């Protein structure tokens, strides 16, 4: 959740800008994916507005199946 969260973190403007640029470039050249594990972590975001912004950002991503390796991590 670090990258989607940083996308909206205006407390560190340089980091936010770099994250937004990364996100925009990465989505052009790569298939970005997400899992239920990350979505569950996003759901714990205390701010309802920030949580919704993050969920909207990741909504287009393909949701990948959770593997045993992912659970071990």
Tab-separated table of N, CA, C and O in Angstrom:
chain	number	residue	atom	x	y	z
A	1	UNK	N	0.810	-1.214	0.000
A	1	UNK	CA	0.000	0.000	0.000
A	1	UNK	C	0.845	1.267	0.000
A	1	UNK	O	0.300	2.362	-0.117
A	2	UNK	N	2.139	1.120	0.113
A	2	UNK	CA	3.018	2.286	0.210
A	2	UNK	C	2.909	3.179	-1.016
A	2	UNK	O	2.792	4.405	-0.897
A	3	UNK	N	2.959	2.602	-2.196
A	3	UNK	CA	2.941	3.425	-3.414
A	3	UNK	C	1.588	4.105	-3.605
A	3	UNK	O	1.545	5.329	-3.783
A	4	UNK	N	0.467	3.382	-3.561
A	4	UNK	CA	-0.811	4.090	-3.717
A	4	UNK	C	-1.045	5.143	-2.638
A	4	UNK	O	-1.607	6.204	-2.909
A	5	UNK	N	-0.594	4.864	-1.431
A	5	UNK	CA	-0.756	5.832	-0.350
A	5	UNK	C	0.081	7.084	-0.605
A	5	UNK	O	-0.391	8.208	-0.418
A	6	UNK	N	1.327	6.905	-1.043
A	6	UNK	CA	2.207	8.041	-1.318
A	6	UNK	C	1.675	8.899	-2.466
A	6	UNK	O	1.956	10.091	-2.528
A	7	UNK	N	0.908	8.294	-3.355
A	7	UNK	CA	0.320	9.019	-4.483
A	7	UNK	C	-0.496	10.219	-3.987
A	7	UNK	O	-0.582	11.243	-4.653
A	8	UNK	N	-1.092	10.080	-2.806
A	8	UNK	CA	-1.969	11.123	-2.261
A	8	UNK	C	-1.384	11.836	-1.045
A	8	UNK	O	-2.049	12.669	-0.447
A	9	UNK	N	-0.138	11.538	-0.674
A	9	UNK	CA	0.452	12.095	0.548
A	9	UNK	C	1.082	13.458	0.280
A	9	UNK	O	2.241	13.560	-0.103
A	10	UNK	N	0.317	14.493	0.526
A	10	UNK	CA	0.780	15.860	0.254
A	10	UNK	C	1.732	16.382	1.332
A	10	UNK	O	2.287	17.468	1.186
A	11	UNK	N	1.950	15.619	2.392
A	11	UNK	CA	2.886	16.050	3.434
A	11	UNK	C	4.322	16.062	2.916
A	11	UNK	O	5.165	16.774	3.440
A	12	UNK	N	4.587	15.246	1.895
A	12	UNK	CA	5.921	15.183	1.291
A	12	UNK	C	5.753	15.399	-0.214
A	12	UNK	O	5.678	14.438	-0.982
A	13	UNK	N	5.680	16.645	-0.646
A	13	UNK	CA	5.362	16.969	-2.044
A	13	UNK	C	6.313	16.333	-3.068
A	13	UNK	O	5.849	15.877	-4.116
A	14	UNK	N	7.608	16.290	-2.772
A	14	UNK	CA	8.545	15.685	-3.728
A	14	UNK	C	8.263	14.194	-3.899
A	14	UNK	O	8.266	13.672	-5.013
A	15	UNK	N	8.019	13.523	-2.789
A	15	UNK	CA	7.703	12.089	-2.837
A	15	UNK	C	6.372	11.863	-3.559
A	15	UNK	O	6.242	10.927	-4.353
A	16	UNK	N	5.405	12.707	-3.287
A	16	UNK	CA	4.104	12.576	-3.939
A	16	UNK	C	4.244	12.743	-5.446
A	16	UNK	O	3.718	11.931	-6.211
A	17	UNK	N	4.970	13.757	-5.880
A	17	UNK	CA	5.165	13.987	-7.315
A	17	UNK	C	5.895	12.822	-7.960
A	17	UNK	O	5.500	12.337	-9.022
A	18	UNK	N	6.953	12.340	-7.312
A	18	UNK	CA	7.711	11.206	-7.849
A	18	UNK	C	6.833	9.961	-7.944
A	18	UNK	O	6.901	9.212	-8.923
A	19	UNK	N	6.002	9.753	-6.952
A	19	UNK	CA	5.100	8.590	-6.951
A	19	UNK	C	4.069	8.705	-8.064
A	19	UNK	O	3.791	7.728	-8.767
A	20	UNK	N	3.510	9.884	-8.243
A	20	UNK	CA	2.525	10.077	-9.306
A	20	UNK	C	3.155	9.865	-10.674
A	20	UNK	O	2.554	9.227	-11.547
A	21	UNK	N	4.366	10.368	-10.868
A	21	UNK	CA	5.064	10.168	-12.140
A	21	UNK	C	5.378	8.691	-12.353
A	21	UNK	O	5.202	8.154	-13.454
A	22	UNK	N	5.834	8.007	-11.304
A	22	UNK	CA	6.105	6.569	-11.393
A	22	UNK	C	4.845	5.811	-11.783
A	22	UNK	O	4.868	4.964	-12.676
A	23	UNK	N	3.742	6.103	-11.105
A	23	UNK	CA	2.474	5.404	-11.347
A	23	UNK	C	2.028	5.579	-12.797
A	23	UNK	O	1.653	4.621	-13.457
A	24	UNK	N	2.111	6.808	-13.270
A	24	UNK	CA	1.680	7.092	-14.641
A	24	UNK	C	2.566	6.378	-15.665
A	24	UNK	O	2.064	5.823	-16.645
A	25	UNK	N	3.880	6.393	-15.445
A	25	UNK	CA	4.797	5.710	-16.379
A	25	UNK	C	4.668	4.198	-16.297
A	25	UNK	O	4.659	3.509	-17.309
A	26	UNK	N	4.580	3.671	-15.083
A	26	UNK	CA	4.512	2.223	-14.894
A	26	UNK	C	3.271	1.642	-15.560
A	26	UNK	O	3.330	0.564	-16.149
A	27	UNK	N	2.171	2.357	-15.474
A	27	UNK	CA	0.933	1.839	-16.055
A	27	UNK	C	0.963	1.833	-17.582
A	27	UNK	O	0.177	1.133	-18.217
A	28	UNK	N	1.883	2.574	-18.182
A	28	UNK	CA	2.023	2.559	-19.641
A	28	UNK	C	2.793	1.341	-20.128
A	28	UNK	O	2.496	0.800	-21.184
A	29	UNK	N	3.788	0.930	-19.363
A	29	UNK	CA	4.696	-0.132	-19.797
A	29	UNK	C	4.480	-1.480	-19.124
A	29	UNK	O	5.066	-2.469	-19.541
A	30	UNK	N	3.697	-1.498	-18.057
A	30	UNK	CA	3.547	-2.722	-17.272
A	30	UNK	C	2.088	-2.927	-16.890
A	30	UNK	O	1.326	-1.966	-16.805
A	31	UNK	N	1.763	-4.170	-16.637
A	31	UNK	CA	0.441	-4.450	-16.094
A	31	UNK	C	0.547	-4.372	-14.576
A	31	UNK	O	1.241	-5.184	-13.953
A	32	UNK	N	-0.100	-3.408	-13.988
A	32	UNK	CA	-0.109	-3.275	-12.541
A	32	UNK	C	-1.210	-4.168	-11.985
A	32	UNK	O	-2.308	-4.238	-12.532
A	33	UNK	N	-0.896	-4.867	-10.911
A	33	UNK	CA	-1.849	-5.800	-10.300
A	33	UNK	C	-1.948	-5.513	-8.808
A	33	UNK	O	-1.128	-4.810	-8.228
A	34	UNK	N	-2.961	-6.097	-8.207
A	34	UNK	CA	-3.197	-5.942	-6.769
A	34	UNK	C	-3.761	-7.251	-6.257
A	34	UNK	O	-4.214	-8.089	-7.036
A	35	UNK	N	-3.732	-7.444	-4.964
A	35	UNK	CA	-4.316	-8.652	-4.379
A	35	UNK	C	-5.268	-8.272	-3.251
A	35	UNK	O	-5.278	-7.131	-2.781
A	36	UNK	N	-6.020	-9.243	-2.808
A	36	UNK	CA	-6.941	-9.026	-1.693
A	36	UNK	C	-6.180	-8.638	-0.427
A	36	UNK	O	-6.707	-7.907	0.414
A	37	UNK	N	-4.947	-9.100	-0.297
A	37	UNK	CA	-4.148	-8.732	0.872
A	37	UNK	C	-3.907	-7.224	0.911
A	37	UNK	O	-4.038	-6.587	1.958
A	38	UNK	N	-3.573	-6.656	-0.225
A	38	UNK	CA	-3.333	-5.211	-0.293
A	38	UNK	C	-4.645	-4.451	-0.116
A	38	UNK	O	-4.698	-3.438	0.595
A	39	UNK	N	-5.695	-4.938	-0.732
A	39	UNK	CA	-6.997	-4.279	-0.579
A	39	UNK	C	-7.449	-4.279	0.879
A	39	UNK	O	-7.986	-3.281	1.369
A	40	UNK	N	-7.196	-5.375	1.587
A	40	UNK	CA	-7.552	-5.432	3.010
A	40	UNK	C	-6.751	-4.412	3.808
A	40	UNK	O	-7.283	-3.771	4.728
A	41	UNK	N	-5.493	-4.224	3.453
A	41	UNK	CA	-4.671	-3.227	4.128
A	41	UNK	C	-5.170	-1.814	3.820
A	41	UNK	O	-5.232	-0.959	4.713
A	42	UNK	N	-5.555	-1.575	2.577
A	42	UNK	CA	-6.100	-0.264	2.205
A	42	UNK	C	-7.371	0.027	3.003
A	42	UNK	O	-7.592	1.149	3.444
A	43	UNK	N	-8.182	-0.984	3.203
A	43	UNK	CA	-9.443	-0.806	3.949
A	43	UNK	C	-9.202	-0.351	5.381
A	43	UNK	O	-10.098	0.182	6.023
A	44	UNK	N	-7.993	-0.518	5.878
A	44	UNK	CA	-7.664	-0.095	7.248
A	44	UNK	C	-7.187	1.361	7.317
A	44	UNK	O	-6.873	1.858	8.390
A	45	UNK	N	-7.136	2.042	6.177
A	45	UNK	CA	-6.730	3.446	6.157
A	45	UNK	C	-7.715	4.258	6.996
A	45	UNK	O	-8.917	4.236	6.726
A	46	UNK	N	-7.224	4.963	8.024
A	46	UNK	CA	-8.134	5.660	8.931
A	46	UNK	C	-8.991	6.744	8.266
A	46	UNK	O	-10.171	6.866	8.587
A	47	UNK	N	-8.420	7.500	7.363
A	47	UNK	CA	-9.164	8.584	6.718
A	47	UNK	C	-10.057	8.019	5.619
A	47	UNK	O	-9.567	7.426	4.648
A	48	UNK	N	-11.346	8.234	5.749
A	48	UNK	CA	-12.292	7.736	4.747
A	48	UNK	C	-12.024	8.340	3.372
A	48	UNK	O	-12.109	7.641	2.355
A	49	UNK	N	-11.698	9.621	3.333
A	49	UNK	CA	-11.445	10.287	2.050
A	49	UNK	C	-10.190	9.719	1.385
A	49	UNK	O	-10.195	9.424	0.190
A	50	UNK	N	-9.114	9.575	2.155
A	50	UNK	CA	-7.876	9.017	1.593
A	50	UNK	C	-8.090	7.566	1.162
A	50	UNK	O	-7.633	7.148	0.110
A	51	UNK	N	-8.798	6.796	1.986
A	51	UNK	CA	-9.093	5.397	1.650
A	51	UNK	C	-9.828	5.319	0.316
A	51	UNK	O	-9.469	4.527	-0.553
A	52	UNK	N	-10.823	6.178	0.116
A	52	UNK	CA	-11.587	6.146	-1.134
A	52	UNK	C	-10.723	6.562	-2.316
A	52	UNK	O	-10.822	5.981	-3.398
A	53	UNK	N	-9.865	7.559	-2.124
A	53	UNK	CA	-8.951	7.968	-3.201
A	53	UNK	C	-8.049	6.810	-3.616
A	53	UNK	O	-7.852	6.563	-4.811
A	54	UNK	N	-7.509	6.111	-2.637
A	54	UNK	CA	-6.624	4.980	-2.941
A	54	UNK	C	-7.404	3.877	-3.648
A	54	UNK	O	-6.934	3.301	-4.631
A	55	UNK	N	-8.598	3.568	-3.146
A	55	UNK	CA	-9.413	2.522	-3.780
A	55	UNK	C	-9.775	2.892	-5.213
A	55	UNK	O	-9.754	2.034	-6.103
A	56	UNK	N	-10.053	4.155	-5.456
A	56	UNK	CA	-10.351	4.603	-6.816
A	56	UNK	C	-9.120	4.458	-7.714
A	56	UNK	O	-9.245	4.064	-8.877
A	57	UNK	N	-7.943	4.763	-7.167
A	57	UNK	CA	-6.702	4.654	-7.937
A	57	UNK	C	-6.426	3.209	-8.345
A	57	UNK	O	-6.031	2.943	-9.478
A	58	UNK	N	-6.647	2.279	-7.436
A	58	UNK	CA	-6.300	0.878	-7.717
A	58	UNK	C	-7.449	0.093	-8.345
A	58	UNK	O	-7.257	-1.054	-8.754
A	59	UNK	N	-8.620	0.695	-8.453
A	59	UNK	CA	-9.797	-0.010	-8.986
A	59	UNK	C	-9.562	-0.645	-10.354
A	59	UNK	O	-10.026	-1.760	-10.599
A	60	UNK	N	-8.840	0.008	-11.275
A	60	UNK	CA	-8.648	-0.611	-12.590
A	60	UNK	C	-7.657	-1.785	-12.609
A	60	UNK	O	-7.562	-2.485	-13.608
A	61	UNK	N	-6.938	-1.994	-11.507
A	61	UNK	CA	-5.904	-3.031	-11.500
A	61	UNK	C	-6.522	-4.424	-11.443
A	61	UNK	O	-7.553	-4.639	-10.807
A	62	UNK	N	-5.845	-5.341	-12.105
A	62	UNK	CA	-6.285	-6.749	-12.060
A	62	UNK	C	-5.980	-7.306	-10.683
A	62	UNK	O	-4.900	-7.129	-10.139
A	63	UNK	N	-6.957	-7.974	-10.114
A	63	UNK	CA	-6.814	-8.580	-8.796
A	63	UNK	C	-6.248	-9.991	-8.967
A	63	UNK	O	-6.878	-10.834	-9.592
A	64	UNK	N	-5.044	-10.226	-8.423
A	64	UNK	CA	-4.428	-11.538	-8.575
A	64	UNK	C	-4.765	-12.432	-7.389
A	64	UNK	O	-5.027	-11.963	-6.287
A	65	UNK	N	-4.761	-13.725	-7.654
A	65	UNK	CA	-5.069	-14.718	-6.633
A	65	UNK	C	-3.937	-14.772	-5.604
A	65	UNK	O	-2.759	-14.680	-5.928
A	66	UNK	N	-4.330	-14.949	-4.358
A	66	UNK	CA	-3.349	-15.037	-3.287
A	66	UNK	C	-2.707	-16.424	-3.316
A	66	UNK	O	-3.390	-17.437	-3.288
A	67	UNK	N	-1.392	-16.439	-3.371
A	67	UNK	CA	-0.639	-17.693	-3.430
A	67	UNK	C	-0.108	-18.051	-2.044
A	67	UNK	O	-0.013	-17.186	-1.158
A	68	UNK	N	0.290	-19.285	-1.859
A	68	UNK	CA	0.910	-19.668	-0.575
A	68	UNK	C	2.169	-18.829	-0.273
A	68	UNK	O	2.414	-18.485	0.870
A	69	UNK	N	2.906	-18.476	-1.331
A	69	UNK	CA	4.107	-17.660	-1.124
A	69	UNK	C	3.746	-16.285	-0.582
A	69	UNK	O	4.439	-15.736	0.278
A	70	UNK	N	2.667	-15.733	-1.093
A	70	UNK	CA	2.226	-14.425	-0.627
A	70	UNK	C	1.824	-14.497	0.858
A	70	UNK	O	2.152	-13.593	1.618
A	71	UNK	N	1.157	-15.535	1.227
A	71	UNK	CA	0.736	-15.684	2.625
A	71	UNK	C	1.938	-15.830	3.549
A	71	UNK	O	1.935	-15.310	4.661
A	72	UNK	N	2.988	-16.524	3.080
A	72	UNK	CA	4.193	-16.686	3.893
A	72	UNK	C	4.881	-15.334	4.117
A	72	UNK	O	5.439	-15.092	5.177
A	73	UNK	N	4.838	-14.463	3.105
A	73	UNK	CA	5.472	-13.150	3.272
A	73	UNK	C	4.724	-12.339	4.298
A	73	UNK	O	5.250	-11.590	5.045
